[in-house]
mmCIF file of C-alpha atoms in Angstrom:
data_model
loop_
_atom_site.group_PDB
_atom_site.id
_atom_site.type_symbol
_atom_site.label_atom_id
_atom_site.label_comp_id
_atom_site.label_asym_id
_atom_site.label_seq_id
_atom_site.Cartn_x
_atom_site.Cartn_y
_atom_site.Cartn_z
ATOM 1 C CA MET E 160 11.476 -3.551 32.622
ATOM 2 C CA ALA E 161 11.860 -6.604 34.989
ATOM 3 C CA GLY E 162 8.571 -7.861 36.506
ATOM 4 C CA SER E 163 7.810 -7.626 40.168
ATOM 5 C CA SER E 164 8.552 -10.938 42.027
ATOM 6 C CA ALA E 165 5.736 -12.866 43.384
ATOM 7 C CA GLY E 166 5.768 -15.695 46.140
ATOM 8 C CA GLY E 167 8.841 -14.428 47.374
ATOM 9 C CA LEU E 168 11.119 -16.016 44.695
ATOM 10 C CA PRO E 169 13.661 -13.931 43.173
ATOM 11 C CA ALA E 170 12.948 -12.974 39.648
ATOM 12 C CA GLY E 171 15.336 -10.539 38.528
ATOM 13 C CA PRO E 172 16.432 -10.028 34.788
ATOM 14 C CA GLY E 173 18.165 -13.321 33.569
ATOM 15 C CA PHE E 174 17.601 -15.246 36.607
ATOM 16 C CA ALA E 175 15.095 -18.126 37.117
ATOM 17 C CA THR E 176 13.377 -17.291 33.759
ATOM 18 C CA PHE E 177 12.840 -20.880 32.647
ATOM 19 C CA SER E 178 11.902 -22.171 35.870
ATOM 20 C CA ALA E 179 8.400 -23.549 36.124
ATOM 21 C CA MET E 180 8.273 -21.725 39.400
ATOM 22 C CA ALA E 181 9.485 -18.350 38.363
ATOM 23 C CA ALA E 182 7.202 -15.408 39.034
ATOM 24 C CA THR E 183 8.174 -13.955 35.687
ATOM 25 C CA ILE E 184 9.222 -15.323 32.189
ATOM 26 C CA ALA E 185 11.661 -14.036 29.801
ATOM 27 C CA ILE E 186 10.224 -13.411 26.226
ATOM 28 C CA GLU E 187 11.345 -11.498 23.194
ATOM 29 C CA VAL E 188 9.136 -8.609 21.948
ATOM 30 C CA ASN E 189 10.039 -6.951 18.620
ATOM 31 C CA GLY E 190 13.559 -8.061 19.091
ATOM 32 C CA GLU E 191 13.649 -6.680 22.802
ATOM 33 C CA ARG E 192 14.114 -9.206 25.685
ATOM 34 C CA ARG E 193 11.383 -8.530 28.438
ATOM 35 C CA GLU E 194 10.399 -10.139 31.432
ATOM 36 C CA VAL E 195 6.630 -10.470 32.209
ATOM 37 C CA PRO E 196 4.873 -11.847 35.177
ATOM 38 C CA ALA E 197 3.668 -15.424 34.634
ATOM 39 C CA PRO E 198 0.986 -16.433 33.848
ATOM 40 C CA ALA E 199 0.272 -13.937 31.174
ATOM 41 C CA THR E 200 -1.590 -13.996 27.978
ATOM 42 C CA VAL E 201 -1.251 -11.733 24.861
ATOM 43 C CA ALA E 202 -3.956 -9.509 25.837
ATOM 44 C CA ASP E 203 -2.106 -8.935 29.420
ATOM 45 C CA LEU E 204 1.151 -8.119 27.582
ATOM 46 C CA LEU E 205 -0.454 -5.506 25.386
ATOM 47 C CA ALA E 206 -2.296 -4.101 28.392
ATOM 48 C CA ARG E 207 0.968 -3.989 30.174
ATOM 49 C CA ILE E 208 2.868 -2.243 27.351
ATOM 50 C CA GLY E 209 -0.100 0.224 26.663
ATOM 51 C CA LEU E 210 -1.517 -0.805 23.344
ATOM 52 C CA ASP E 211 -4.750 -0.759 21.795
ATOM 53 C CA PRO E 212 -5.400 -4.474 20.823
ATOM 54 C CA ARG E 213 -7.543 -3.108 18.101
ATOM 55 C CA LYS E 214 -4.658 -1.202 16.376
ATOM 56 C CA VAL E 215 -2.064 -3.913 16.364
ATOM 57 C CA ALA E 216 -1.491 -7.430 15.173
ATOM 58 C CA VAL E 217 0.699 -10.159 16.897
ATOM 59 C CA GLU E 218 2.607 -12.734 15.651
ATOM 60 C CA ARG E 219 3.958 -15.463 18.285
ATOM 61 C CA ASN E 220 6.739 -17.673 17.238
ATOM 62 C CA LEU E 221 6.182 -16.966 13.695
ATOM 63 C CA GLU E 222 2.297 -17.848 13.916
ATOM 64 C CA ILE E 223 -0.448 -15.202 13.698
ATOM 65 C CA VAL E 224 -2.259 -14.586 16.787
ATOM 66 C CA PRO E 225 -5.871 -14.074 15.901
ATOM 67 C CA ARG E 226 -7.290 -10.942 17.621
ATOM 68 C CA SER E 227 -10.131 -13.032 19.066
ATOM 69 C CA THR E 228 -7.619 -15.371 20.913
ATOM 70 C CA TYR E 229 -5.518 -12.599 22.609
ATOM 71 C CA ALA E 230 -7.200 -12.999 25.915
ATOM 72 C CA THR E 231 -6.725 -17.039 25.884
ATOM 73 C CA THR E 232 -3.176 -17.129 24.223
ATOM 74 C CA ALA E 233 -0.883 -17.757 27.203
ATOM 75 C CA LEU E 234 2.673 -16.651 26.867
ATOM 76 C CA ALA E 235 5.342 -19.216 27.600
ATOM 77 C CA ALA E 236 9.313 -18.773 28.468
ATOM 78 C CA GLY E 237 11.371 -18.019 25.406
ATOM 79 C CA ASP E 238 8.391 -16.954 23.142
ATOM 80 C CA ARG E 239 9.259 -14.487 20.478
ATOM 81 C CA LEU E 240 6.692 -12.115 19.509
ATOM 82 C CA GLU E 241 6.408 -9.484 16.915
ATOM 83 C CA ILE E 242 3.752 -6.674 17.559
ATOM 84 C CA VAL E 243 3.108 -4.503 14.200
ATOM 85 C CA HIS E 244 0.860 -1.664 13.189
ATOM 86 C CA PHE E 245 0.089 0.193 10.106
ATOM 87 C CA ILE E 246 2.507 3.237 9.425
ATOM 88 C CA GLY E 247 2.589 5.743 6.506
ATOM 89 C CA GLY E 248 3.872 4.062 3.496
ATOM 90 C CA GLY E 249 3.606 4.368 -0.577
ATOM 91 C CA MET A 24 -12.852 0.194 -20.328
ATOM 92 C CA ASP A 25 -15.321 1.763 -22.715
ATOM 93 C CA GLY A 26 -16.852 5.252 -23.437
ATOM 94 C CA MET A 27 -20.522 4.045 -23.074
ATOM 95 C CA HIS A 28 -20.982 4.970 -19.470
ATOM 96 C CA THR A 29 -21.957 8.402 -18.295
ATOM 97 C CA ASP A 30 -19.387 9.989 -16.007
ATOM 98 C CA ALA A 31 -21.341 9.091 -12.994
ATOM 99 C CA ASP A 32 -21.157 5.421 -14.071
ATOM 100 C CA ASP A 33 -17.463 5.579 -14.502
ATOM 101 C CA THR A 34 -16.285 3.453 -11.685
ATOM 102 C CA TRP A 35 -13.630 0.540 -11.757
ATOM 103 C CA GLU A 36 -13.264 -2.663 -10.198
ATOM 104 C CA VAL A 37 -10.513 -4.463 -8.472
ATOM 105 C CA ALA A 38 -10.880 -7.841 -6.718
ATOM 106 C CA GLY A 39 -14.810 -7.611 -6.771
ATOM 107 C CA ARG A 40 -14.575 -4.005 -4.944
ATOM 108 C CA ARG A 41 -15.927 -1.170 -6.891
ATOM 109 C CA PHE A 42 -14.295 2.487 -6.573
ATOM 110 C CA ARG A 43 -15.128 5.682 -8.280
ATOM 111 C CA SER A 44 -11.847 7.351 -7.509
ATOM 112 C CA ARG A 45 -9.041 6.566 -9.831
ATOM 113 C CA LEU A 46 -6.244 8.045 -7.757
ATOM 114 C CA ILE A 47 -4.788 5.640 -4.970
ATOM 115 C CA VAL A 48 -2.383 7.619 -2.608
ATOM 116 C CA GLY A 49 0.399 6.554 -0.210
ATOM 117 C CA THR A 50 0.521 7.868 3.388
ATOM 118 C CA GLY A 51 4.131 8.055 3.854
ATOM 119 C CA ARG A 52 6.675 10.908 3.893
ATOM 120 C CA TYR A 53 4.437 13.616 5.050
ATOM 121 C CA LYS A 54 5.345 16.363 7.790
ATOM 122 C CA ASP A 55 3.079 14.599 10.191
ATOM 123 C CA LEU A 56 0.053 12.530 10.466
ATOM 124 C CA GLU A 57 -2.250 15.696 10.565
ATOM 125 C CA GLU A 58 -0.978 16.787 6.910
ATOM 126 C CA THR A 59 -1.538 13.156 5.886
ATOM 127 C CA GLY A 60 -5.074 13.274 6.738
ATOM 128 C CA ARG A 61 -5.946 16.325 5.127
ATOM 129 C CA ALA A 62 -4.033 15.716 2.068
ATOM 130 C CA ILE A 63 -5.695 12.423 1.702
ATOM 131 C CA GLU A 64 -9.061 13.882 2.140
ATOM 132 C CA ALA A 65 -8.370 16.524 -0.492
ATOM 133 C CA SER A 66 -7.143 13.662 -2.991
ATOM 134 C CA GLY A 67 -10.534 12.103 -3.022
ATOM 135 C CA ALA A 68 -8.866 8.653 -3.014
ATOM 136 C CA GLU A 69 -10.665 5.898 -1.626
ATOM 137 C CA ILE A 70 -7.670 3.304 -1.344
ATOM 138 C CA VAL A 71 -4.661 4.283 0.512
ATOM 139 C CA THR A 72 -1.476 2.447 0.584
ATOM 140 C CA VAL A 73 0.127 1.779 4.383
ATOM 141 C CA ALA A 74 3.493 -0.110 5.514
ATOM 142 C CA VAL A 75 3.512 -2.594 8.448
ATOM 143 C CA ARG A 76 5.866 -2.010 10.956
ATOM 144 C CA ARG A 77 6.914 -2.990 14.604
ATOM 145 C CA VAL A 78 5.242 -0.972 17.291
ATOM 146 C CA ASN A 79 7.646 1.310 19.062
ATOM 147 C CA LEU A 80 7.666 -0.187 22.480
ATOM 148 C CA SER A 81 8.995 2.775 24.213
ATOM 149 C CA ASP A 82 6.175 5.241 22.914
ATOM 150 C CA PRO A 83 3.127 3.219 22.900
ATOM 151 C CA LYS A 84 0.826 6.160 22.951
ATOM 152 C CA ALA A 85 2.289 7.719 19.900
ATOM 153 C CA PRO A 86 -0.553 8.747 17.505
ATOM 154 C CA MET A 87 -1.230 6.020 14.839
ATOM 155 C CA LEU A 88 -2.127 6.353 11.385
ATOM 156 C CA GLN A 89 -5.704 5.051 12.144
ATOM 157 C CA ASP A 90 -6.473 8.091 14.248
ATOM 158 C CA TYR A 91 -5.849 10.261 11.079
ATOM 159 C CA VAL A 92 -6.813 7.893 8.186
ATOM 160 C CA ASP A 93 -10.007 6.073 9.222
ATOM 161 C CA PRO A 94 -9.894 2.334 7.902
ATOM 162 C CA LYS A 95 -13.621 2.534 7.957
ATOM 163 C CA ARG A 96 -13.561 5.393 5.457
ATOM 164 C CA TYR A 97 -10.600 4.419 3.194
ATOM 165 C CA THR A 98 -9.522 0.812 1.944
ATOM 166 C CA TYR A 99 -6.155 0.273 3.285
ATOM 167 C CA LEU A 100 -3.881 -1.200 0.821
ATOM 168 C CA PRO A 101 -1.017 -2.981 3.082
ATOM 169 C CA ASN A 102 2.219 -2.946 1.001
ATOM 170 C CA THR A 103 5.498 -5.191 1.284
ATOM 171 C CA ALA A 104 8.004 -2.434 1.338
ATOM 172 C CA GLY A 105 11.121 -3.434 2.793
ATOM 173 C CA CYS A 106 10.482 -7.237 1.854
ATOM 174 C CA HIS A 107 13.238 -8.843 -0.046
ATOM 175 C CA THR A 108 12.098 -12.281 -0.292
ATOM 176 C CA ALA A 109 8.591 -14.119 -0.552
ATOM 177 C CA GLN A 110 8.961 -15.391 3.068
ATOM 178 C CA GLU A 111 9.148 -11.844 4.360
ATOM 179 C CA ALA A 112 6.464 -10.694 1.995
ATOM 180 C CA VAL A 113 3.923 -13.600 3.234
ATOM 181 C CA ARG A 114 4.924 -12.878 6.747
ATOM 182 C CA THR A 115 4.301 -9.271 6.672
ATOM 183 C CA LEU A 116 0.958 -9.446 4.742
ATOM 184 C CA ARG A 117 -0.176 -12.297 7.145
ATOM 185 C CA LEU A 118 0.151 -9.682 9.907
ATOM 186 C CA ALA A 119 -1.470 -6.988 7.986
ATOM 187 C CA ARG A 120 -4.281 -9.288 7.276
ATOM 188 C CA GLU A 121 -4.936 -9.616 10.886
ATOM 189 C CA ALA A 122 -4.591 -5.989 11.757
ATOM 190 C CA GLY A 123 -6.825 -4.854 9.037
ATOM 191 C CA GLY A 124 -9.108 -7.890 7.933
ATOM 192 C CA TRP A 125 -8.659 -7.901 4.465
ATOM 193 C CA ASN A 126 -7.007 -9.730 1.447
ATOM 194 C CA LEU A 127 -6.187 -6.966 -0.815
ATOM 195 C CA VAL A 128 -2.396 -6.210 -0.870
ATOM 196 C CA LYS A 129 0.174 -4.277 -2.730
ATOM 197 C CA LEU A 130 2.995 -6.494 -3.535
ATOM 198 C CA GLU A 131 6.378 -4.799 -4.119
ATOM 199 C CA VAL A 132 9.815 -6.489 -3.933
ATOM 200 C CA LEU A 133 12.390 -3.815 -4.798
ATOM 201 C CA GLY A 134 15.941 -4.097 -5.837
ATOM 202 C CA PRO A 135 18.846 -2.057 -4.456
ATOM 203 C CA PRO A 136 19.174 1.672 -4.496
ATOM 204 C CA PRO A 137 19.884 3.804 -6.174
ATOM 205 C CA PHE A 138 16.748 2.567 -8.571
ATOM 206 C CA LEU A 139 14.874 0.487 -6.360
ATOM 207 C CA TYR A 140 13.766 -1.249 -9.422
ATOM 208 C CA PRO A 141 11.339 -3.912 -9.277
ATOM 209 C CA ASP A 142 13.187 -7.333 -8.600
ATOM 210 C CA MET A 143 11.044 -9.426 -10.858
ATOM 211 C CA PRO A 144 12.172 -12.975 -10.069
ATOM 212 C CA ALA A 145 11.575 -12.164 -6.398
ATOM 213 C CA THR A 146 8.449 -10.654 -7.410
ATOM 214 C CA PHE A 147 7.097 -13.822 -9.174
ATOM 215 C CA GLU A 148 7.989 -16.124 -6.322
ATOM 216 C CA ALA A 149 6.264 -13.587 -3.793
ATOM 217 C CA ALA A 150 3.322 -13.247 -5.885
ATOM 218 C CA GLU A 151 3.068 -17.152 -6.014
ATOM 219 C CA ALA A 152 3.271 -17.392 -2.423
ATOM 220 C CA LEU A 153 0.887 -14.796 -1.696
ATOM 221 C CA LEU A 154 -1.831 -15.971 -4.203
ATOM 222 C CA LYS A 155 -1.466 -19.459 -2.618
ATOM 223 C CA ASP A 156 -2.113 -17.872 0.765
ATOM 224 C CA GLY A 157 -5.391 -16.324 -0.432
ATOM 225 C CA PHE A 158 -4.373 -12.784 -0.846
ATOM 226 C CA GLU A 159 -5.488 -10.709 -3.944
ATOM 227 C CA VAL A 160 -2.348 -9.092 -5.310
ATOM 228 C CA MET A 161 -2.158 -5.736 -6.950
ATOM 229 C CA VAL A 162 1.451 -6.115 -8.018
ATOM 230 C CA TYR A 163 4.179 -3.432 -8.728
ATOM 231 C CA CYS A 164 6.154 -4.523 -11.616
ATOM 232 C CA ASN A 165 8.465 -3.194 -14.265
ATOM 233 C CA ASP A 166 7.212 -2.105 -17.611
ATOM 234 C CA ASP A 167 7.642 -5.461 -19.340
ATOM 235 C CA PRO A 168 4.632 -6.713 -21.004
ATOM 236 C CA ILE A 169 5.900 -10.267 -20.913
ATOM 237 C CA ALA A 170 6.199 -10.067 -17.257
ATOM 238 C CA ALA A 171 2.920 -8.231 -16.709
ATOM 239 C CA ARG A 172 1.218 -11.044 -18.726
ATOM 240 C CA ARG A 173 2.644 -13.667 -16.518
ATOM 241 C CA LEU A 174 1.716 -11.799 -13.404
ATOM 242 C CA GLU A 175 -1.845 -11.546 -14.666
ATOM 243 C CA GLU A 176 -1.941 -15.319 -15.603
ATOM 244 C CA MET A 177 -0.844 -16.154 -12.256
ATOM 245 C CA GLY A 178 -4.016 -14.466 -10.769
ATOM 246 C CA CYS A 179 -2.714 -11.039 -9.638
ATOM 247 C CA VAL A 180 -5.697 -8.678 -9.603
ATOM 248 C CA ALA A 181 -3.936 -5.647 -10.847
ATOM 249 C CA ILE A 182 -0.836 -4.979 -12.789
ATOM 250 C CA MET A 183 1.178 -1.895 -11.450
ATOM 251 C CA PRO A 184 4.104 -0.998 -13.748
ATOM 252 C CA LEU A 185 6.431 2.028 -12.959
ATOM 253 C CA GLY A 186 6.438 5.090 -14.918
ATOM 254 C CA ALA A 187 9.817 6.079 -13.356
ATOM 255 C CA PRO A 188 11.884 5.170 -10.356
ATOM 256 C CA ILE A 189 9.885 5.275 -7.000
ATOM 257 C CA GLY A 190 10.060 8.983 -5.827
ATOM 258 C CA SER A 191 11.836 10.458 -8.802
ATOM 259 C CA GLY A 192 9.083 12.457 -9.811
ATOM 260 C CA LEU A 193 10.400 11.923 -13.475
ATOM 261 C CA GLY A 194 6.907 11.542 -15.012
ATOM 262 C CA ILE A 195 5.941 8.727 -17.264
ATOM 263 C CA GLN A 196 9.219 7.922 -18.989
ATOM 264 C CA ASN A 197 7.760 4.821 -20.828
ATOM 265 C CA PRO A 198 4.294 5.672 -22.500
ATOM 266 C CA VAL A 199 4.731 3.095 -25.309
ATOM 267 C CA MET A 200 5.416 0.141 -22.894
ATOM 268 C CA ILE A 201 2.547 1.439 -20.463
ATOM 269 C CA ARG A 202 0.234 1.593 -23.336
ATOM 270 C CA ALA A 203 1.375 -1.912 -24.412
ATOM 271 C CA ILE A 204 0.367 -3.423 -21.078
ATOM 272 C CA VAL A 205 -2.931 -1.477 -20.833
ATOM 273 C CA GLU A 206 -4.001 -2.912 -24.202
ATOM 274 C CA GLN A 207 -3.092 -6.490 -23.448
ATOM 275 C CA SER A 208 -4.404 -6.589 -19.970
ATOM 276 C CA ARG A 209 -7.787 -7.803 -18.629
ATOM 277 C CA VAL A 210 -7.109 -6.782 -15.270
ATOM 278 C CA PRO A 211 -6.973 -3.021 -14.074
ATOM 279 C CA VAL A 212 -3.554 -1.374 -14.997
ATOM 280 C CA LEU A 213 -2.220 1.319 -12.685
ATOM 281 C CA VAL A 214 0.840 3.460 -12.949
ATOM 282 C CA ASP A 215 2.658 3.093 -9.872
ATOM 283 C CA ALA A 216 5.673 5.493 -9.057
ATOM 284 C CA GLY A 217 7.078 8.186 -11.287
ATOM 285 C CA VAL A 218 4.518 10.761 -11.284
ATOM 286 C CA GLY A 219 5.883 14.248 -10.329
ATOM 287 C CA THR A 220 3.106 16.547 -10.935
ATOM 288 C CA ALA A 221 -0.549 16.733 -12.130
ATOM 289 C CA SER A 222 0.326 16.429 -15.994
ATOM 290 C CA ASP A 223 2.192 13.174 -15.423
ATOM 291 C CA ALA A 224 -1.053 11.858 -13.674
ATOM 292 C CA THR A 225 -2.950 12.946 -16.643
ATOM 293 C CA VAL A 226 -0.669 11.216 -19.078
ATOM 294 C CA ALA A 227 -1.129 7.890 -17.206
ATOM 295 C CA MET A 228 -4.763 8.043 -17.382
ATOM 296 C CA GLU A 229 -4.713 9.375 -21.270
ATOM 297 C CA LEU A 230 -2.809 6.098 -21.809
ATOM 298 C CA GLY A 231 -5.716 4.302 -20.561
ATOM 299 C CA CYS A 232 -4.734 3.235 -16.760
ATOM 300 C CA ASP A 233 -7.444 2.375 -14.737
ATOM 301 C CA ALA A 234 -6.026 4.337 -12.080
ATOM 302 C CA VAL A 235 -2.759 5.883 -10.902
ATOM 303 C CA LEU A 236 -0.859 5.345 -7.606
ATOM 304 C CA MET A 237 1.439 8.069 -5.940
ATOM 305 C CA ASN A 238 2.757 9.178 -2.786
ATOM 306 C CA SER A 239 5.863 11.558 -2.981
ATOM 307 C CA ALA A 240 4.329 13.773 -5.892
ATOM 308 C CA ILE A 241 1.807 14.968 -3.207
ATOM 309 C CA ALA A 242 3.755 14.482 -0.101
ATOM 310 C CA HIS A 243 6.712 16.219 -1.142
ATOM 311 C CA ALA A 244 4.969 19.146 -2.967
ATOM 312 C CA ARG A 245 5.548 22.586 -1.155
ATOM 313 C CA ASP A 246 1.690 22.383 -0.499
ATOM 314 C CA PRO A 247 0.693 18.880 -0.229
ATOM 315 C CA VAL A 248 -2.951 19.552 0.227
ATOM 316 C CA ARG A 249 -3.277 21.823 -2.612
ATOM 317 C CA MET A 250 -1.112 19.271 -5.019
ATOM 318 C CA ALA A 251 -3.700 16.557 -3.730
ATOM 319 C CA ARG A 252 -6.540 18.561 -5.054
ATOM 320 C CA ALA A 253 -4.376 18.919 -8.390
ATOM 321 C CA MET A 254 -3.795 15.259 -8.724
ATOM 322 C CA LYS A 255 -7.574 14.690 -8.211
ATOM 323 C CA ALA A 256 -8.383 16.932 -10.982
ATOM 324 C CA ALA A 257 -5.468 15.801 -13.179
ATOM 325 C CA VAL A 258 -6.609 12.098 -12.824
ATOM 326 C CA GLU A 259 -10.356 13.020 -13.569
ATOM 327 C CA ALA A 260 -9.211 15.043 -16.772
ATOM 328 C CA GLY A 261 -6.928 12.425 -17.987
ATOM 329 C CA ARG A 262 -9.886 9.976 -17.767
ATOM 330 C CA LEU A 263 -12.199 12.258 -19.369
ATOM 331 C CA ALA A 264 -9.787 12.791 -22.106
ATOM 332 C CA TYR A 265 -9.188 9.056 -22.760
ATOM 333 C CA LEU A 266 -12.944 8.235 -22.806
ATOM 334 C CA ALA A 267 -13.480 11.193 -25.174
ATOM 335 C CA GLY A 268 -10.817 10.028 -27.627
ATOM 336 C CA ARG A 269 -8.414 12.592 -28.528
ATOM 337 C CA MET A 270 -8.252 13.974 -31.832
ATOM 338 C CA PRO A 271 -5.658 12.496 -34.534
ATOM 339 C CA LYS A 272 -2.271 13.847 -34.753
ATOM 340 C CA LYS A 273 -1.190 15.563 -37.953
ATOM 341 C CA TYR A 274 2.001 16.940 -39.125
ATOM 342 C CA VAL A 275 0.621 19.692 -41.005
ATOM 343 C CA ALA A 276 -1.851 22.673 -39.782
ATOM 344 C CA ASP A 277 -5.639 22.120 -40.368
ATOM 345 C CA PRO A 278 -7.243 25.516 -39.652
ATOM 346 C CA SER A 279 -10.392 26.010 -37.286
ATOM 347 C CA SER A 280 -11.417 29.009 -39.058
ATOM 348 C CA PRO A 281 -12.636 28.913 -42.646
ATOM 349 C CA LEU A 282 -9.767 30.482 -44.501
ATOM 350 C CA THR A 283 -11.418 30.905 -48.070
ATOM 351 C CA GLU A 284 -15.357 31.433 -47.588
ATOM 352 C CA GLY A 285 -17.023 34.581 -46.574
ATOM 353 C CA LEU A 286 -13.698 36.648 -46.209
ATOM 354 C CA ILE A 287 -14.381 40.499 -46.460
ATOM 355 C CA ARG A 288 -12.804 41.968 -49.341
#
């Protein structure tokens, strides 16, 4: 899902993703590349995906993101995120 | 433990938390989450094991375990299934701690199929890393008293030897070694893996284990909810029998009715 462009700049997949002026940034979520509108926080990303923040845990570039900081943790181009939850297991 | 308490007082404690149920159940391998919830309820368990996995991004509204197994009602015990190194285990359980907000975890580092036998060198390494990171580690291990003692000395809060390979349902194949570990340990000892049916759970408890952990024995029964009830009763029966103290075994008969006195002639 490529983000929509803002400010009239081209922002298709794989284009302008590392530019400070880019309307979207490319990040990796659970091993999948995604474009998200910038600026964005972890909370924005969860909302965009449609996940209940109370039911998941997030790791950003191998560091845990405390739930209390989802709304203030800004995403940066190239970030690698893992979003996990509990599933059945023995 | 001792037999001085009344049955109502018969609780056990791990890492400062007190529990009445001596049955810990896994939440995997059920037909669906609804059945998972019903079987766990029937088991009377207070602790459930769970795994930590990536959210499915293409189906974010899929039902989640928490919707069927309330984390406010059950203590979630996150496991390290699928982790093969200390680093993976620490990373996984840090995420679990953030998702659930507690430190009590089940460490399992498994060797390759077909036996998935505990990889003890890797387990020691992961246990050390987790303990250092502040986790309270209940550890799946082989039935080796030397390994069990070392894990206890490292600071693990419960020792959980296998009774038979994971998911095999073969029952307690190693009662002598389980007993040896029970006798030497000052932290709770649980049989984790191998139970296939109710009598196996009873055997584990009769050996003096503090609790039993199982998943497939319930989830793969034809009627999981009914088997969960059976396991609850079996664990209670085994615990009572252990506290009651079984009669000595003899290799000759010893009649219950008088054989000579008062017989009609």
